[in-house]
């Protein structure tokens, strides 16, 4: 037995200065009603009532084991002086006041020792003792709005006496009935907390490309390329589009060679190929490439069949190295396409083609991020970065003239250096190289084909844009953000020079008509467009086409949040399907207010939840937006460990616990899932998030959100199981033409 009181003097004083109010919550545990005795509270302040027991405030049943009374008081109250008492609801006799001194709450802090409430019913022999919980928290206008809305929605009488429980301008009823929050002037910035990895500032996507190895090692660089670093694949070179009208059916697909149509199966999820214990090999970083073998308890590894299977494959050590760190379809495809196909097909070069300012670098950065997230070892090689290192950042348009032999040779040379680096990296285990340059003549492309013969398969990815407004906007972004113009103080002069450079390229430009290619025509404009593919086959190329079809640059926010705290969270149990705790319910209300405020100016938005109760309940107070439930958003399935605490797993299944500690990414719970499984199954969610043009609120779970967040933040696979995704916090991913930006809001602890 005891008493618990939460005191938060710091936040109280902070709030006091800011004019907040105190939210006081009084609870009494486990009272079995004696006759018709109900717990009440009375006290000195007019807010509680008075020392007249007939005016005492009745507590309400909050749950089978708890009675509750809460109210809001102005922050400038001095002392709340009160006591618990037991009496019938509608009469004043009998009336039993708790023993001991009055309880004093001064400035949000409970004075004196915390104690239970002790009632003496009839003489010494009949005593009742109940735990009580007294909590006083400063509330911001945001909390008050949540409280007010909860009151409106539940149509319960306010328990507040004397003062309104909302200190904001209340809109006329009609307006709130329509779900409008126009008058809820909540300061969302108040809830912003720093992201674990800072993500601010301008990031030029080309600078996120590989550091030119050959030039740096050889010490051949004239000056800085103007690189800056950043955590995310962010670009300022992207093409702006405001409305993306195309859908898959609007896109024309031209197939050059009917025998080489990329098979539909390349886009279909397949089941996991099972475990491949003989291939187990632990390496740090991105170098090791393994098919998912679901690290776990030995009794669950189908070792006999797995070794038979792998020996049938007769994989050489190089082949084993090329297995992607991925589960399910990616793993199956790796076996089928890469292990059994021609050796050079194990490595893929996506060679960009296109005039300057067509969004090539943005596309390259985005594709790199996607493929890495899927588990393919992928790198972005930007020839512009090589050029800037070797020849400086301030080359004028003349350098790019086709009839300038020195310029031409210099440009071909840096392209060859970048290609050399890319091929060398592939020899070391790299799987997909994204080669980012204009590559706008057949001659240049022939050079690249020759260099990569027998070493990798080349697919050209050509970006064509016929919309003059978009080109103009891209050019302007380029002058603002490219290191090429960082030292040009005169914007107009920069503009003239870049247009001249562009004209030089246009004079000799030859669209791709050779080899395997994907052509994106007016796709980024958001006005439909076409994608043409020629001589494309295999799982990965099919996947790439599918991704490119679905991506666009419409700026929009994506809000990621875990469900509110659940009863299992409180008990420290994993998985399960319990409802929300009290704190979880409060978060659900706060989240609804947040969403209403944050998305109030959006024409449309949707709310996606998992199919688990705790996520659905968290979404339930949100009104006015369509809600969609996805199995793909369900929490990682802990199989036989579902419902256990980590402590219980450690005690009862120490081997499992150890295996997970060692390799959390690949560890698969017995009869359950691994993080790699979760990544695989969340891929359709990523594709749909890319395809959506309106904001989306995703209410899911820790492991799944780690997987989704890692995609946007470009975090390596091995970090995914350890990414910080706290409860009661919203991660806002801003998708835009300048790349991806993150902002976090913490609504409560
Ligand atoms: O504890 C909450 C929870 O969502 C569990 O249901 C789930 O198993 C776990 O988090 C995932 O986190 P981790 O992979 O760190 O155990």
XYZ file of C-alpha atoms and ligand atoms in Angstrom:
765
model
C 0.000 0.000 0.000
C 1.240 3.450 -0.655
C 0.616 6.699 -2.304
C 2.084 7.975 -5.489
C 2.216 11.549 -6.523
C 3.729 12.870 -9.699
C 5.261 16.244 -9.221
C 6.612 18.271 -12.007
C 7.662 21.574 -10.512
C 9.985 22.443 -13.389
C 7.414 22.156 -16.048
C 4.954 23.816 -13.771
C 7.071 26.881 -13.275
C 7.934 26.967 -16.923
C 4.295 26.805 -17.772
C 3.398 29.341 -15.182
C 5.562 31.906 -16.867
C 3.983 30.942 -20.131
C 0.505 31.223 -18.627
C -0.353 27.502 -18.638
C -2.767 25.804 -16.280
C -2.510 22.862 -13.919
C -4.185 19.620 -14.776
C -4.824 17.818 -11.504
C -5.672 14.138 -11.537
C -6.724 12.341 -8.347
C -7.130 8.578 -8.330
C -8.057 6.003 -5.727
C -7.302 2.355 -6.309
C -9.271 -0.819 -5.685
C -12.175 0.474 -3.760
C -14.869 -2.109 -3.391
C -17.928 -0.127 -2.591
C -19.174 -0.609 0.951
C -22.899 -0.202 0.726
C -23.362 2.893 -1.359
C -20.207 4.638 -0.243
C -18.457 6.385 -3.102
C -15.094 8.172 -2.902
C -15.347 11.947 -2.974
C -13.010 14.877 -2.667
C -13.605 18.122 -0.888
C -11.385 21.016 0.024
C -10.683 24.633 0.640
C -10.563 25.933 -2.858
C -13.670 26.872 -4.709
C -12.353 24.716 -7.522
C -12.679 21.562 -5.471
C -15.870 22.638 -3.805
C -15.662 23.651 -0.171
C -15.208 22.146 3.234
C -18.923 21.456 3.123
C -19.079 17.662 2.616
C -22.502 17.908 0.997
C -20.790 19.769 -1.863
C -17.889 17.314 -2.204
C -17.042 16.188 -5.729
C -17.837 12.600 -6.504
C -15.064 10.488 -8.090
C -15.980 8.378 -11.110
C -15.138 4.788 -11.941
C -12.245 4.922 -14.386
C -11.833 1.154 -14.526
C -12.724 -1.866 -12.444
C -9.875 -1.077 -10.103
C -9.653 2.697 -10.128
C -11.710 5.764 -9.235
C -10.800 9.081 -10.726
C -11.411 12.804 -10.561
C -9.552 15.386 -12.610
C -9.863 19.095 -13.086
C -7.947 22.120 -14.285
C -6.951 25.016 -12.064
C -5.360 28.332 -12.964
C -1.586 28.285 -12.751
C -1.596 31.099 -10.210
C -3.457 29.176 -7.532
C -1.599 29.168 -4.264
C -2.493 26.008 -2.382
C -5.085 23.349 -3.013
C -6.110 22.020 0.380
C -8.215 18.866 0.181
C -9.166 15.454 1.583
C -10.778 12.263 0.374
C -14.041 11.123 1.900
C -16.549 8.316 1.441
C -20.244 8.994 1.230
C -23.269 8.038 -0.855
C -23.572 9.932 -4.095
C -26.826 11.720 -3.379
C -26.827 11.992 0.371
C -24.503 13.208 3.036
C -24.770 10.370 5.487
C -22.932 8.333 6.338
C -19.852 10.410 5.581
C -16.389 9.110 6.429
C -13.503 11.559 6.003
C -10.004 10.134 5.583
C -7.661 10.117 8.564
C -4.650 12.374 8.845
C -3.865 15.948 7.907
C -5.206 17.772 4.863
C -3.430 17.150 1.599
C -1.714 20.257 0.270
C -0.837 20.849 -3.358
C 1.213 24.017 -3.690
C 2.404 25.191 -7.056
C 1.772 21.747 -8.489
C 3.856 20.033 -5.812
C 2.392 17.769 -3.180
C 3.546 18.738 0.305
C 4.469 16.271 3.026
C 4.739 12.499 2.861
C 2.874 10.572 0.229
C 0.374 8.317 1.939
C -2.611 6.083 1.300
C -6.110 7.166 2.207
C -7.183 5.590 5.484
C -10.858 5.492 6.446
C -12.174 4.314 9.828
C -15.692 3.131 9.282
C -16.991 2.254 12.692
C -14.475 2.306 15.390
C -10.919 1.034 15.283
C -11.649 -2.494 14.115
C -13.044 -1.581 10.688
C -10.398 0.252 8.650
C -10.113 0.676 4.901
C -6.864 1.715 3.253
C -6.610 2.580 -0.415
C -3.701 3.674 -2.555
C -4.171 7.099 -4.051
C -2.384 8.739 -6.977
C -2.126 12.494 -7.162
C -0.775 13.997 -10.312
C -0.423 17.643 -11.231
C 0.935 18.548 -14.638
C 1.193 21.817 -16.410
C -0.979 21.818 -19.477
C -0.377 23.757 -22.607
C -3.145 25.130 -24.801
C -2.636 22.008 -26.881
C -3.485 19.686 -23.978
C -6.378 21.862 -23.061
C -7.691 21.689 -26.569
C -7.413 17.906 -26.447
C -9.266 17.876 -23.175
C -11.910 20.183 -24.527
C -12.408 18.116 -27.634
C -12.584 14.910 -25.632
C -15.257 16.539 -23.555
C -17.120 17.618 -26.687
C -16.894 14.207 -28.254
C -17.863 12.235 -25.178
C -20.585 14.696 -24.262
C -19.761 14.183 -20.649
C -20.344 17.028 -18.244
C -17.183 18.921 -17.484
C -15.927 18.247 -14.015
C -14.384 21.662 -13.824
C -15.986 24.113 -11.462
C -15.759 27.805 -11.836
C -13.365 28.014 -14.752
C -13.513 26.729 -18.287
C -11.150 23.814 -18.906
C -9.928 25.300 -22.137
C -8.086 28.558 -22.149
C -8.182 29.142 -25.868
C -10.705 30.893 -28.004
C -13.489 28.470 -28.415
C -15.034 28.332 -31.847
C -18.794 28.425 -32.258
C -20.308 24.978 -31.842
C -21.292 24.684 -35.465
C -17.716 25.084 -36.569
C -16.508 22.299 -34.333
C -19.340 20.078 -35.347
C -17.928 20.303 -38.844
C -14.588 19.144 -37.553
C -12.893 22.444 -38.278
C -10.012 23.423 -36.069
C -9.527 26.842 -37.540
C -9.638 28.438 -34.129
C -7.278 25.978 -32.478
C -4.230 28.170 -32.570
C -1.901 25.544 -31.195
C 1.769 26.222 -31.456
C 3.129 23.030 -32.999
C 6.670 24.396 -32.865
C 6.372 24.166 -29.099
C 6.571 20.382 -29.426
C 9.554 20.175 -31.745
C 12.451 18.105 -30.412
C 15.801 17.556 -32.133
C 16.029 14.572 -34.459
C 18.684 12.046 -33.400
C 20.689 12.872 -36.496
C 20.504 16.508 -37.437
C 19.078 16.949 -40.881
C 19.032 20.580 -41.613
C 20.747 22.696 -44.178
C 21.124 22.552 -47.903
C 22.436 19.288 -49.223
C 23.442 18.958 -52.834
C 22.649 15.407 -53.912
C 25.729 15.094 -56.100
C 27.851 15.708 -53.032
C 26.344 12.673 -51.381
C 27.716 10.598 -54.233
C 30.889 8.555 -53.825
C 34.078 10.402 -53.020
C 36.233 10.054 -56.144
C 38.635 7.384 -55.022
C 41.048 7.455 -57.927
C 41.490 11.219 -57.730
C 41.804 11.417 -53.989
C 44.292 8.538 -53.827
C 46.336 9.925 -56.657
C 46.161 13.393 -55.129
C 44.906 14.751 -58.440
C 42.557 17.484 -57.568
C 42.859 21.145 -58.109
C 40.505 22.407 -55.443
C 37.526 21.542 -53.372
C 34.447 20.321 -55.172
C 32.317 22.272 -52.731
C 31.105 19.154 -50.979
C 29.089 19.295 -47.870
C 27.861 16.348 -45.961
C 24.419 15.412 -44.864
C 22.574 12.423 -43.530
C 19.956 12.157 -46.161
C 19.689 11.832 -49.883
C 18.617 15.335 -50.397
C 18.818 17.233 -53.592
C 18.304 20.705 -54.777
C 18.543 19.675 -58.354
C 15.284 17.861 -58.443
C 12.563 18.758 -60.855
C 9.618 20.581 -59.425
C 6.166 19.235 -59.948
C 3.073 20.361 -58.202
C 0.510 17.881 -59.307
C 1.203 14.393 -60.484
C -1.676 13.268 -62.609
C -0.303 10.031 -63.942
C -1.233 6.624 -62.747
C 0.214 3.303 -63.763
C -2.388 2.825 -66.441
C -1.576 6.184 -67.998
C 1.975 5.169 -68.633
C 2.876 3.814 -71.993
C 5.302 0.952 -71.852
C 7.163 0.263 -75.062
C 8.837 -3.080 -75.177
C 11.570 -3.399 -77.742
C 12.369 -7.092 -77.652
C 9.397 -9.295 -76.837
C 11.620 -12.157 -75.769
C 13.127 -9.999 -73.099
C 10.092 -8.490 -71.492
C 10.783 -8.041 -67.811
C 8.634 -10.707 -66.264
C 5.712 -9.895 -64.073
C 7.209 -12.265 -61.568
C 9.961 -9.763 -61.108
C 7.478 -7.558 -59.365
C 5.658 -10.172 -57.396
C 6.477 -10.899 -53.773
C 7.746 -14.405 -53.373
C 8.090 -16.416 -50.218
C 11.331 -16.550 -48.377
C 13.780 -19.058 -49.700
C 14.322 -20.234 -46.175
C 17.532 -20.360 -44.260
C 20.999 -20.733 -45.674
C 23.123 -21.467 -42.686
C 26.167 -22.593 -44.664
C 26.400 -19.097 -46.062
C 26.495 -17.486 -42.681
C 29.306 -15.080 -42.413
C 29.426 -11.986 -40.304
C 30.895 -8.823 -41.640
C 30.488 -5.270 -40.616
C 29.412 -2.495 -42.856
C 27.916 -2.811 -46.267
C 30.500 -5.163 -47.653
C 28.964 -8.471 -46.639
C 26.105 -9.519 -48.861
C 24.115 -12.475 -47.703
C 20.816 -13.984 -48.431
C 18.610 -13.914 -45.399
C 19.248 -16.999 -43.359
C 17.149 -15.975 -40.407
C 19.744 -16.268 -37.674
C 18.065 -18.015 -34.786
C 17.792 -21.098 -32.750
C 19.503 -24.116 -34.354
C 16.394 -26.255 -34.087
C 14.663 -23.936 -36.509
C 17.368 -23.869 -39.145
C 16.498 -26.294 -41.883
C 20.154 -27.062 -42.185
C 19.884 -30.346 -44.071
C 17.802 -29.020 -46.890
C 19.596 -25.709 -46.885
C 23.015 -27.223 -47.332
C 21.723 -29.588 -49.960
C 20.255 -26.641 -51.754
C 23.344 -24.512 -51.560
C 25.639 -27.305 -52.633
C 23.344 -27.948 -55.571
C 23.844 -24.354 -56.501
C 27.557 -24.862 -56.345
C 28.128 -21.248 -55.456
C 31.635 -19.974 -55.738
C 32.900 -17.697 -53.011
C 32.458 -14.673 -55.246
C 28.856 -15.627 -55.829
C 28.231 -15.987 -52.130
C 29.633 -12.531 -51.613
C 27.076 -11.144 -54.035
C 24.072 -12.344 -52.094
C 22.105 -9.328 -50.908
C 21.452 -8.825 -47.232
C 17.763 -9.228 -47.665
C 14.860 -11.537 -47.156
C 11.994 -12.891 -49.216
C 11.683 -11.767 -52.792
C 15.047 -10.036 -52.928
C 16.794 -13.136 -51.661
C 14.893 -15.427 -54.004
C 15.674 -13.177 -56.929
C 19.327 -13.028 -55.996
C 19.524 -16.784 -56.184
C 17.602 -17.008 -59.429
C 19.018 -14.075 -61.366
C 22.428 -13.549 -59.986
C 23.662 -16.905 -58.923
C 22.371 -18.877 -61.856
C 22.578 -16.227 -64.562
C 25.623 -14.899 -66.438
C 28.356 -13.743 -64.122
C 28.340 -10.190 -65.404
C 24.633 -9.954 -64.599
C 25.466 -10.141 -60.936
C 26.536 -6.543 -61.161
C 24.424 -3.828 -62.603
C 25.358 -0.355 -63.804
C 22.523 2.123 -64.157
C 23.999 4.731 -66.475
C 22.080 8.006 -66.457
C 21.579 9.827 -69.751
C 20.117 13.280 -70.235
C 20.709 16.957 -70.757
C 21.698 19.063 -67.738
C 18.860 20.153 -65.414
C 16.667 17.128 -66.121
C 16.706 15.801 -62.559
C 19.265 13.063 -63.212
C 21.160 13.521 -59.977
C 17.995 13.589 -57.939
C 16.795 10.374 -59.588
C 20.199 8.774 -59.031
C 20.223 9.685 -55.333
C 16.706 8.434 -54.798
C 17.284 5.152 -56.588
C 20.484 4.596 -54.619
C 18.603 5.077 -51.367
C 15.856 2.662 -52.401
C 18.173 -0.112 -53.560
C 20.351 0.181 -50.480
C 17.304 -0.089 -48.287
C 16.241 -3.235 -50.111
C 19.601 -4.725 -49.216
C 21.496 -4.256 -52.481
C 24.984 -2.887 -52.184
C 24.566 0.308 -54.202
C 26.674 3.394 -54.807
C 26.150 6.649 -56.649
C 29.062 7.869 -58.787
C 28.667 11.466 -59.915
C 31.011 12.487 -62.731
C 30.429 16.182 -61.965
C 32.033 15.602 -58.596
C 35.100 14.121 -60.314
C 35.216 17.041 -62.732
C 35.029 19.592 -59.929
C 37.817 17.854 -58.042
C 40.072 17.587 -61.065
C 39.325 20.834 -62.881
C 37.798 23.113 -60.278
C 34.299 24.419 -59.712
C 34.301 27.432 -61.947
C 34.614 26.117 -65.494
C 32.717 28.315 -67.931
C 30.351 27.144 -70.679
C 33.307 26.931 -73.096
C 34.634 23.935 -71.223
C 31.488 22.062 -72.287
C 31.661 22.917 -76.013
C 31.769 19.835 -78.229
C 34.302 21.586 -80.504
C 36.661 22.276 -77.614
C 39.018 19.266 -77.830
C 40.708 19.914 -74.471
C 37.352 20.255 -72.720
C 36.041 17.128 -74.390
C 39.086 15.120 -73.450
C 39.017 16.377 -69.887
C 35.358 15.436 -69.557
C 35.879 11.996 -71.047
C 38.817 11.463 -68.761
C 36.868 12.171 -65.561
C 34.016 9.976 -66.817
C 36.514 7.142 -67.370
C 38.001 7.685 -63.910
C 34.553 7.493 -62.335
C 33.782 4.335 -64.331
C 37.105 2.805 -63.256
C 36.284 3.479 -59.640
C 32.839 2.014 -60.067
C 34.114 -1.173 -61.692
C 36.834 -1.551 -59.060
C 34.232 -1.200 -56.357
C 32.099 -3.841 -58.059
C 35.058 -6.214 -58.071
C 35.156 -5.760 -54.300
C 31.538 -6.781 -53.893
C 29.516 -3.779 -55.043
C 26.297 -4.819 -56.703
C 24.610 -1.809 -58.292
C 26.487 1.270 -59.473
C 24.536 4.363 -60.431
C 26.653 6.270 -62.944
C 25.475 9.861 -62.981
C 26.542 12.076 -65.908
C 24.937 13.471 -69.059
C 26.389 10.623 -71.190
C 24.602 12.393 -73.961
C 26.452 11.079 -77.008
C 26.565 7.597 -78.437
C 30.344 7.821 -78.465
C 30.541 8.439 -74.737
C 28.129 5.614 -74.076
C 30.169 3.287 -76.303
C 33.227 4.101 -74.237
C 31.372 3.102 -71.067
C 30.032 -0.105 -72.654
C 33.563 -1.077 -73.719
C 34.998 -0.387 -70.268
C 32.397 -2.534 -68.541
C 32.456 -5.481 -70.941
C 32.445 -8.771 -69.007
C 32.340 -6.843 -65.738
C 28.770 -5.670 -65.356
C 25.496 -5.324 -67.145
C 24.601 -1.793 -68.291
C 21.128 -0.289 -68.316
C 20.778 3.277 -69.551
C 18.312 5.431 -67.672
C 17.407 8.446 -69.788
C 15.449 11.365 -68.340
C 13.709 13.549 -70.893
C 11.790 16.688 -70.024
C 9.879 18.765 -72.555
C 8.285 21.179 -70.118
C 10.065 24.522 -70.451
C 8.784 25.779 -67.098
C 10.241 22.819 -65.247
C 13.548 23.135 -67.067
C 13.687 26.832 -66.205
C 12.948 26.099 -62.554
C 15.625 23.398 -62.463
C 18.164 25.732 -63.998
C 17.461 28.315 -61.318
C 17.823 25.696 -58.578
C 21.101 24.669 -60.132
C 22.509 28.204 -60.043
C 21.474 28.496 -56.403
C 22.777 25.157 -55.231
C 25.399 23.655 -57.490
C 29.001 24.117 -56.317
C 29.690 25.071 -59.971
C 28.131 28.470 -59.264
C 29.011 28.863 -55.592
C 31.642 31.456 -56.471
C 29.500 33.329 -58.985
C 28.084 36.321 -57.131
C 25.921 37.445 -60.066
C 22.884 35.187 -60.373
C 21.997 36.446 -63.871
C 25.545 35.876 -65.106
C 25.382 32.333 -63.723
C 22.071 31.808 -65.462
C 23.465 32.957 -68.809
C 26.492 30.729 -68.465
C 24.481 27.660 -67.553
C 22.090 28.201 -70.472
C 25.051 28.416 -72.772
C 26.406 25.164 -71.321
C 23.036 23.569 -71.908
C 22.986 24.753 -75.525
C 26.419 23.180 -76.032
C 25.074 19.852 -74.870
C 21.885 20.165 -76.918
C 23.896 20.560 -80.139
C 25.338 17.054 -79.839
C 22.701 15.231 -77.817
C 21.746 11.767 -79.094
C 18.836 10.034 -77.355
C 19.453 6.439 -76.346
C 18.410 3.883 -78.891
C 20.931 1.197 -78.133
C 21.182 -1.616 -75.592
C 18.994 -1.997 -72.554
C 17.326 1.198 -71.511
C 14.603 2.838 -69.493
C 13.380 6.198 -70.782
C 11.453 8.471 -68.456
C 9.667 11.064 -70.529
C 8.050 13.974 -68.705
C 7.549 11.798 -65.653
C 8.741 14.343 -63.111
C 6.425 17.023 -64.408
C 3.529 15.365 -62.664
C 1.449 15.606 -65.822
C 1.329 11.969 -66.756
C 4.323 11.192 -68.899
C 5.667 7.973 -70.336
C 8.110 5.339 -69.346
C 9.618 3.240 -72.104
C 11.668 0.165 -71.465
C 13.761 -1.783 -73.924
C 15.540 -5.075 -73.441
C 14.939 -5.109 -69.712
C 14.666 -8.374 -67.850
C 15.340 -9.764 -64.419
C 14.198 -9.085 -60.940
C 16.234 -6.021 -60.088
C 15.694 -4.097 -63.367
C 11.978 -4.868 -63.031
C 12.010 -3.549 -59.496
C 13.812 -0.398 -60.615
C 11.237 0.283 -63.337
C 8.432 -0.259 -60.844
C 10.039 2.178 -58.413
C 10.617 4.828 -61.069
C 7.039 4.560 -62.289
C 5.801 5.349 -58.810
C 8.056 8.156 -57.672
C 7.472 11.854 -58.197
C 8.423 15.125 -56.605
C 5.178 16.530 -55.249
C 6.057 18.125 -51.917
C 4.054 16.612 -49.069
C 4.517 15.573 -45.457
C 4.512 11.999 -44.217
C 3.865 11.704 -40.493
C 5.173 8.570 -38.792
C 4.176 7.659 -35.262
C 3.987 4.649 -33.003
C 0.637 3.854 -31.431
C -0.047 5.334 -28.001
C 1.334 3.408 -25.068
C -0.404 0.013 -24.783
C -1.075 -2.124 -21.725
C 1.644 -4.486 -22.951
C 4.088 -1.592 -23.175
C 3.328 -0.837 -19.542
C 3.882 -4.487 -18.585
C 7.056 -4.659 -20.672
C 5.687 -7.389 -22.944
C 6.449 -7.585 -26.645
C 3.919 -8.063 -29.402
C 0.399 -8.928 -28.283
C -2.709 -7.032 -29.187
C -3.725 -5.087 -26.115
C -5.608 -1.818 -25.863
C -4.108 1.511 -24.878
C -3.083 2.505 -21.386
C -4.380 5.737 -19.959
C -1.308 7.562 -21.252
C -1.825 5.928 -24.646
C -5.386 7.176 -24.792
C -4.257 10.669 -23.940
C -1.692 10.502 -26.738
C -4.390 9.399 -29.176
C -6.344 12.553 -28.364
C -3.281 14.752 -28.600
C -2.352 13.149 -31.893
C -5.832 13.844 -33.261
C -5.437 17.496 -32.374
C -1.999 17.594 -33.853
C -3.132 16.027 -37.110
C -6.082 18.361 -37.326
C -3.863 21.368 -36.837
C -0.960 20.169 -39.001
C -3.106 19.080 -41.923
C -5.854 21.654 -41.702
C -4.857 23.361 -44.909
C -4.541 20.115 -46.878
C -7.308 19.244 -49.294
C -6.926 15.576 -48.574
C -4.854 13.192 -46.488
C -5.140 9.641 -45.253
C -4.436 7.763 -42.065
C -2.793 4.346 -42.303
C -2.701 1.995 -39.350
C -1.678 -1.560 -38.742
C -4.416 -4.091 -38.079
C -3.558 -4.240 -34.380
C -5.890 -2.734 -31.807
C -3.383 -0.352 -30.293
C -2.766 1.342 -33.651
C -6.436 1.432 -34.624
C -7.383 2.895 -31.241
C -4.663 5.517 -31.558
C -6.208 6.607 -34.842
C -9.773 6.554 -33.586
C -9.996 10.148 -32.286
C -8.786 11.447 -35.663
C -11.794 12.589 -37.630
C -12.343 13.744 -41.177
C -9.736 11.617 -42.978
C -10.027 8.166 -44.537
C -8.380 5.434 -42.499
C -6.732 2.386 -44.007
C -5.569 -0.718 -42.155
C -2.523 -2.588 -43.498
C -1.216 -5.942 -42.375
C 2.141 -4.780 -43.702
C 2.209 -2.223 -40.886
C 1.744 -4.816 -38.113
C 4.550 -5.038 -35.575
C 7.417 -7.477 -36.063
C 5.969 -10.880 -35.175
C 7.858 -12.420 -32.279
C 6.500 -15.927 -32.988
C 6.728 -18.155 -29.925
C 8.045 -15.181 -27.928
C 4.976 -13.065 -28.608
C 3.618 -11.768 -25.303
C 6.814 -12.427 -23.338
C 9.010 -9.815 -21.690
C 12.665 -9.509 -22.738
C 13.535 -10.721 -19.243
C 11.469 -13.873 -19.708
C 13.075 -14.587 -23.069
C 16.511 -14.167 -21.545
C 15.649 -16.498 -18.670
C 13.745 -19.191 -20.547
C 15.338 -19.068 -23.994
C 18.881 -17.812 -23.445
C 20.076 -19.025 -26.852
C 17.408 -17.057 -28.614
C 18.197 -14.005 -26.574
C 21.899 -14.303 -27.355
C 21.321 -14.815 -31.072
C 19.214 -11.687 -31.249
C 21.749 -9.673 -29.294
C 24.434 -10.763 -31.756
C 22.590 -10.023 -34.969
C 19.344 -8.187 -34.430
C 18.935 -7.414 -38.129
C 18.932 -11.020 -39.282
C 17.654 -12.757 -36.167
C 14.310 -14.386 -36.841
C 12.112 -15.200 -33.845
C 11.152 -18.894 -33.779
C 8.060 -19.069 -35.985
C 8.223 -15.316 -36.217
C 9.996 -12.603 -38.170
C 13.360 -10.892 -38.470
C 13.993 -7.236 -39.222
C 14.913 -8.269 -42.746
C 11.489 -9.876 -43.062
C 9.899 -6.664 -41.826
C 11.847 -4.589 -44.343
C 10.720 -6.883 -47.133
C 7.089 -6.761 -46.211
C 7.108 -2.993 -45.744
C 8.342 -2.375 -49.297
C 4.813 -1.991 -50.744
C 4.234 0.636 -48.059
C 7.312 2.547 -49.228
C 6.228 2.345 -52.854
C 2.759 3.577 -51.955
C 4.167 6.383 -49.818
C 6.293 7.414 -52.791
C 3.285 7.261 -55.104
C 0.871 9.186 -52.867
C 0.604 12.875 -53.557
C -1.366 13.817 -50.437
C -0.068 13.712 -46.865
C -0.187 10.388 -45.048
C -0.195 9.699 -41.315
C 1.252 6.258 -40.560
C 0.364 4.852 -37.136
C 2.367 1.705 -36.671
C 4.918 0.062 -34.399
C 8.523 0.349 -33.355
C 10.168 -2.197 -35.661
C 8.106 -1.323 -38.733
C 8.655 2.393 -38.256
C 12.371 1.800 -37.892
C 12.277 0.110 -41.282
C 10.243 2.883 -42.935
C 12.248 5.668 -41.348
C 15.524 4.094 -42.464
C 14.389 4.363 -46.056
C 13.719 8.099 -45.860
C 16.764 8.839 -43.717
C 19.034 6.614 -45.836
C 20.253 4.694 -42.812
C 22.261 1.505 -43.390
C 20.508 -1.815 -42.855
C 22.620 -2.802 -39.881
C 21.482 0.304 -37.982
C 17.779 -0.277 -38.539
C 17.033 -2.399 -35.447
C 18.614 0.248 -33.245
C 17.036 3.425 -34.628
C 15.376 5.579 -32.006
C 11.612 5.702 -32.514
C 10.169 6.726 -29.139
C 6.540 6.513 -28.092
C 4.345 9.620 -28.199
C 6.547 11.317 -30.768
C 5.703 12.238 -34.346
C 8.382 12.039 -37.014
C 7.505 14.312 -39.885
C 9.202 13.485 -43.158
C 8.898 16.361 -45.571
C 9.124 15.102 -49.130
C 10.083 17.863 -51.481
C 12.004 19.014 -54.477
C 14.893 19.809 -52.186
C 15.018 16.246 -50.905
C 13.849 14.771 -47.647
C 13.782 16.701 -44.383
C 12.910 15.468 -40.924
C 11.244 17.131 -37.975
C 10.219 15.483 -34.698
C 7.417 16.522 -32.360
C 7.185 15.076 -28.883
C 3.637 15.463 -27.654
C 4.185 13.886 -24.254
C 6.571 11.639 -22.324
O 8.114 -3.273 -27.106
C 7.300 -2.739 -28.086
C 7.551 -3.408 -29.410
O 6.762 -2.789 -30.382
C 7.311 -4.923 -29.405
O 5.993 -5.286 -29.670
C 8.273 -5.377 -30.467
O 8.565 -6.748 -30.396
C 9.453 -4.512 -30.153
O 8.932 -3.256 -29.780
C 10.386 -4.302 -31.318
O 11.554 -3.661 -30.865
P 12.913 -4.508 -30.693
O 13.173 -5.039 -32.058
O 13.922 -3.489 -30.259
O 12.705 -5.616 -29.698
